Coordinates of C-alpha atoms and ligand atoms in Angstrom, one line a residue:
X1 CA 0.0 0.0 0.0
X2 CA 1.4 3.4 -0.9
X3 CA 0.9 6.1 1.6
X4 CA 2.2 8.9 -0.5
X5 CA 5.2 11.1 0.2
X6 CA 6.7 11.7 3.6
X7 CA 9.1 14.7 4.0
X8 CA 11.6 14.0 6.8
X9 CA 14.0 16.8 7.8
X10 CA 17.3 16.0 9.4
X11 CA 17.0 12.6 7.7
X12 CA 20.8 12.2 7.1
X13 CA 21.6 10.9 10.6
X14 CA 20.4 9.6 13.9
X15 CA 16.7 9.6 14.7
X16 CA 15.7 11.1 11.3
X17 CA 17.4 8.3 9.4
X18 CA 15.5 5.7 11.5
X19 CA 12.2 7.6 11.0
X20 CA 12.9 7.5 7.2
X21 CA 13.6 3.8 7.3
X22 CA 10.4 3.1 9.2
X23 CA 8.4 5.3 6.9
X24 CA 9.6 3.4 3.8
X25 CA 8.7 0.1 5.5
X26 CA 5.2 1.5 6.1
X27 CA 4.8 2.3 2.4
X28 CA 5.8 6.0 2.2
X29 CA 8.2 7.4 -0.4
X30 CA 10.5 9.6 1.6
X31 CA 11.8 13.1 0.6
X32 CA 14.9 13.1 2.8
X33 CA 16.1 16.6 3.6
X34 CA 19.3 17.5 5.4
X35 CA 22.3 19.8 5.2
X36 CA 24.6 16.8 5.5
X37 CA 25.0 15.6 1.9
X38 CA 27.1 12.5 2.9
X39 CA 24.5 11.4 5.5
X40 CA 21.8 11.7 2.8
X41 CA 23.8 9.7 0.3
X42 CA 24.3 6.9 2.8
X43 CA 20.6 6.9 3.6
X44 CA 19.6 6.9 -0.1
X45 CA 22.0 4.0 -0.8
X46 CA 20.4 2.0 2.0
X47 CA 16.7 2.8 1.1
X48 CA 16.9 2.7 -2.7
X49 CA 14.4 4.4 -5.0
X50 CA 11.8 4.9 -2.3
X51 CA 14.1 7.7 -0.9
X52 CA 14.8 10.9 -2.7
X53 CA 17.6 12.9 -0.9
X54 CA 17.8 16.7 -1.2
X55 CA 20.3 19.1 0.5
X56 CA 18.0 21.6 2.3
X57 CA 18.8 24.1 5.1
X58 CA 15.6 24.3 7.1
X59 CA 16.6 27.6 8.5
X60 CA 16.9 29.2 5.0
X61 CA 13.5 30.2 3.5
X62 CA 14.8 30.1 -0.1
X63 CA 16.3 26.6 0.4
X64 CA 13.0 25.4 1.8
X65 CA 10.8 27.0 -0.9
X66 CA 12.9 25.4 -3.7
X67 CA 12.7 21.9 -2.0
X68 CA 8.9 22.2 -1.5
X69 CA 8.4 23.4 -5.1
X70 CA 10.4 20.4 -6.4
X71 CA 8.2 17.9 -4.6
X72 CA 6.3 15.8 -7.2
X73 CA 3.1 16.0 -5.2
X74 CA 1.8 17.2 -1.9
X75 CA 3.2 15.1 0.9
X76 CA 0.8 13.2 3.2
X77 CA 3.3 13.4 6.1
X78 CA 5.9 15.9 7.2
X79 CA 8.3 15.1 10.0
X80 CA 10.0 18.3 11.2
X81 CA 13.0 16.5 12.8
X82 CA 16.1 18.6 12.0
X83 CA 17.7 19.9 15.1
X84 CA 20.8 21.0 16.9
X85 CA 21.8 21.6 20.5
X86 CA 24.0 24.4 21.8
X87 CA 24.9 24.2 25.5
X88 CA 25.9 26.9 28.0
X89 CA 24.6 28.9 30.9
X90 CA 22.3 31.8 29.9
X91 CA 24.7 34.3 31.5
X92 CA 27.5 33.4 29.2
X93 CA 26.2 31.5 26.1
X94 CA 27.2 33.2 22.9
X95 CA 24.4 35.0 21.2
X96 CA 25.4 33.2 18.0
X97 CA 24.8 29.8 19.7
X98 CA 21.4 31.0 21.0
X99 CA 20.5 32.2 17.5
X100 CA 21.7 28.9 15.9
X101 CA 19.5 26.8 18.2
X102 CA 16.4 29.0 17.6
X103 CA 17.0 29.4 13.9
X104 CA 17.3 25.6 13.1
X105 CA 15.0 24.2 15.7
X106 CA 12.1 26.7 16.0
X107 CA 12.4 28.9 12.8
X108 CA 13.2 25.8 10.7
X109 CA 10.1 24.0 12.0
X110 CA 8.0 27.1 11.2
X111 CA 9.4 27.6 7.7
X112 CA 9.2 24.0 6.6
X113 CA 5.8 23.6 8.4
X114 CA 4.1 26.4 6.6
X115 CA 5.5 25.8 3.2
X116 CA 4.5 22.1 3.3
X117 CA 1.2 22.8 5.0
X118 CA 0.2 25.1 2.1
X119 CA 0.8 22.2 -0.3
X120 CA -1.2 19.8 2.0
X121 CA -4.1 22.2 2.3
X122 CA -4.3 22.6 -1.5
X123 CA -4.4 18.8 -1.7
X124 CA -7.1 18.4 1.0
X125 CA -5.0 17.5 4.1
X126 CA -2.1 15.7 5.7
X127 CA -0.3 15.2 8.9
X128 CA 2.7 17.0 10.5
X129 CA 4.8 15.7 13.4
X130 CA 7.2 18.2 15.0
X131 CA 10.2 17.0 17.0
X132 CA 10.6 18.7 20.4
X133 CA 12.3 17.2 23.4
X134 CA 11.6 16.7 27.0
X135 CA 13.8 19.8 27.2
X136 CA 10.8 21.6 25.8
X137 CA 8.8 20.5 28.9
X138 CA 11.3 20.9 31.7
X139 CA 14.5 22.8 32.2
X140 CA 17.9 21.1 32.4
X141 CA 21.4 22.4 33.3
X142 CA 23.1 24.5 30.6
X143 CA 20.3 23.8 28.0
X144 CA 18.5 27.2 28.0
X145 CA 18.8 27.9 24.3
X146 CA 17.8 24.4 23.3
X147 CA 15.0 24.3 25.9
X148 CA 13.6 27.6 24.8
X149 CA 13.7 26.5 21.1
X150 CA 12.0 23.2 21.9
X151 CA 9.4 24.7 24.2
X152 CA 8.7 27.1 21.3
X153 CA 8.1 24.0 19.1
X154 CA 5.5 22.7 21.6
X155 CA 3.5 26.0 21.4
X156 CA 4.1 26.3 17.6
X157 CA 2.6 22.9 17.2
X158 CA -0.6 24.0 19.1
X159 CA -0.8 27.1 16.9
X160 CA -0.3 25.1 13.7
X161 CA -3.1 22.8 14.9
X162 CA -5.3 25.7 15.6
X163 CA -4.8 27.2 12.1
X164 CA -4.6 24.1 10.0
X165 CA -6.7 21.4 11.6
X166 CA -9.8 22.8 9.9
X167 CA -8.1 22.4 6.5
X168 CA -7.5 18.7 7.2
X169 CA -3.9 19.0 8.4
X170 CA -3.3 17.4 11.8
X171 CA -0.3 18.7 13.7
X172 CA 1.3 17.0 16.7
X173 CA 4.6 16.9 18.5
X174 CA 6.9 14.2 19.9
X175 CA 9.1 15.0 22.8
X176 CA 11.8 12.4 23.1
X177 CA 13.5 11.8 26.5
X178 CA 16.9 10.3 27.1
X179 CA 17.6 8.7 23.7
X180 CA 20.7 6.7 23.0
X181 CA 21.1 7.8 19.5
X182 CA 22.1 10.7 17.2
X183 CA 23.2 13.9 18.9
X184 CA 23.4 12.1 22.3
X185 CA 26.0 9.5 21.2
X186 CA 28.8 11.6 22.6
X187 CA 27.0 11.9 26.0
X188 CA 26.3 8.2 26.3
X189 CA 29.9 7.3 25.3
X190 CA 30.6 8.3 28.9
X191 CA 29.8 5.2 30.9
X192 CA 29.3 6.9 34.2
X193 CA 27.0 9.6 32.8
X194 CA 25.1 6.8 31.0
X195 CA 24.6 4.8 34.2
X196 CA 23.5 7.9 36.2
X197 CA 21.0 9.0 33.5
X198 CA 19.6 5.6 33.0
X199 CA 18.9 5.2 36.7
X200 CA 16.7 8.3 36.5
X201 CA 14.3 6.7 34.0
X202 CA 11.4 4.9 35.6
X203 CA 11.5 2.2 32.9
X204 CA 15.2 1.7 33.8
X205 CA 16.5 2.1 30.3
X206 CA 17.5 4.7 27.7
X207 CA 15.2 5.2 24.7
X208 CA 16.1 4.3 21.2
X209 CA 15.6 6.0 17.8
X210 CA 13.1 3.2 17.1
X211 CA 11.0 4.2 20.1
X212 CA 10.8 7.7 18.7
X213 CA 10.1 6.6 15.2
X214 CA 7.2 4.4 16.3
X215 CA 5.6 7.4 18.0
X216 CA 6.1 9.7 15.0
X217 CA 4.6 7.2 12.6
X218 CA 1.7 6.5 14.9
X219 CA 0.9 10.3 15.1
X220 CA 1.3 10.6 11.4
X221 CA -1.1 7.7 10.7
X222 CA -4.9 7.5 10.3
X223 CA -4.9 5.6 13.7
X224 CA -4.2 9.1 15.2
X225 CA -7.0 10.6 13.1
X226 CA -8.7 12.5 16.0
X227 CA -5.4 13.7 17.7
X228 CA -4.2 17.2 16.9
X229 CA -2.2 19.8 18.8
X230 CA -0.7 17.3 21.3
X231 CA 2.8 16.7 22.5
X232 CA 3.6 13.1 23.2
X233 CA 6.6 12.5 25.5
X234 CA 8.5 9.3 24.5
X235 CA 10.5 9.2 27.7
X236 CA 10.1 6.0 29.7
X237 CA 8.1 8.1 32.2
X238 CA 10.8 10.6 33.3
X239 CA 8.9 13.9 32.8
X240 CA 5.9 12.8 34.8
X241 CA 7.9 11.5 37.7
X242 CA 9.9 14.6 38.4
X243 CA 8.9 14.5 42.1
X244 CA 10.0 10.9 42.5
X245 CA 12.9 11.6 44.8
X246 CA 11.0 14.3 46.9
X247 CA 11.7 13.5 50.6
X248 CA 8.8 13.6 53.2
X249 CA 9.2 12.7 56.9
X250 CA 7.8 9.2 57.6
X251 CA 5.8 10.6 60.6
X252 CA 3.8 12.9 58.3
X253 CA 0.9 10.9 56.6
X254 CA -1.4 13.8 56.0
X255 CA -1.3 17.6 55.7
X256 CA -4.0 20.2 55.2
X257 CA -7.1 20.8 57.3
X258 CA -10.4 19.3 56.3
X259 CA -13.0 21.4 58.1
X260 CA -15.9 19.3 56.7
X261 CA -14.6 15.9 57.9
X262 CA -16.4 15.8 61.3
X263 CA -19.7 16.9 59.8
X264 CA -19.6 14.3 57.1
X265 CA -18.7 11.5 59.5
X266 CA -21.5 12.7 61.8
X267 CA -24.2 12.4 59.3
Ligands
NAD301 N1 19.1 12.1 20.5 C1 18.5 12.6 21.5 O1 18.8 12.4 22.7 C2 17.3 13.5 21.3 C3 16.5 13.8 22.5 C4 15.4 14.6 22.3 C5 15.1 15.2 21.1 N2 16.0 15.0 20.0 C6 15.6 15.7 18.8 O2 15.5 14.7 17.8 C7 15.9 15.4 16.5 C8 16.9 14.5 15.8 O3 18.1 14.5 16.6 P1 19.2 13.4 16.5 O4 19.5 12.9 17.9 O5 18.9 12.4 15.5 O6 20.5 14.3 16.1 P2 21.5 14.2 14.9 O7 22.5 15.3 15.1 O8 22.0 12.8 14.7 O9 20.6 14.5 13.6 C9 20.1 15.8 13.3 C10 20.1 16.0 11.8 O10 19.6 17.4 11.6 C11 20.5 17.9 10.5 N3 20.4 19.3 10.5 C12 21.1 20.2 11.4 N4 20.9 21.4 11.0 C13 20.1 21.4 9.9 C14 19.5 22.4 9.0 N5 19.7 23.7 9.2 N6 18.8 22.0 8.0 C15 18.6 20.7 7.7 N7 19.1 19.7 8.5 C16 19.8 20.1 9.6 C17 21.9 17.3 10.8 O11 22.7 17.4 9.7 C18 21.5 15.9 11.3 O12 21.5 15.0 10.2 C19 16.4 16.8 16.9 O13 15.3 17.7 16.6 C20 16.7 16.7 18.3 O14 16.6 17.9 19.0 C21 17.0 14.2 20.1

């Protein structure tokens, strides 16, 4: 069964390459976009004719416009996955690093999103999945620029859904947690950091690119047909258990005064 075209940005490496592979398995033809020509070449060699690689800079409006115009037909799925991380405390991070994170992650999602959505709307609809991060949900040390850009993607997703759902374009967001792939390879190469991070995850393991790809393809599929404007954390439970290590004295088993308790018990 052919499911039409899926545009995947940041497809040349890491999670985007795995999303592209899963998409081809599910019957999509993939327009694979990235700034990394060598990464795209390797992906295309692996996926064969179902994958059409194009060098695109998602932060450059002209580059995006040319790639969208060259699509043979309106895509049924867009995965706005391209992203970079720049770390540093807000007091000292270089403005250029802040701008790079916001340009690629947030502005790139906006530029590709609206250009592809216009084609989808003309064709009667489609689905968009934006890639945030649990950094877009909760702050982490030295990640202010990345966190702000990813939180922006969460809210941009809601706005895209507000403006485009009525035109048949569903828009959702995936927020991966601690993923042992792609840009985090260098982090998890440190065994001690890996052990400490893994211990924080309620499921007791790091996530994989496949975990993320499964969620993306679900949200892009008709099975998610009544879901729009949502952010789905793929994180083994970590963001919803932020209070897991909060201490409380054993002697305290209730707090707060219930003025109505006596009256209810009495009758
Ligand atoms: N790996 C993780 O731990 C993790 C966790 C949460 C979220 N994410 C998000 O998942 C997405 C994929 O990350 P990854 O781990 O696969 O990283 P990665 O670095 O392996 O892949 C990112 C890809 O984006 C491409 N890219 C960068 N700038 C671009 C631009 N201007 N235009 C087009 N392509 C560009 C890169 O060339 C690269 O191929 C990112 O949005 C990232 O923020 C990753």
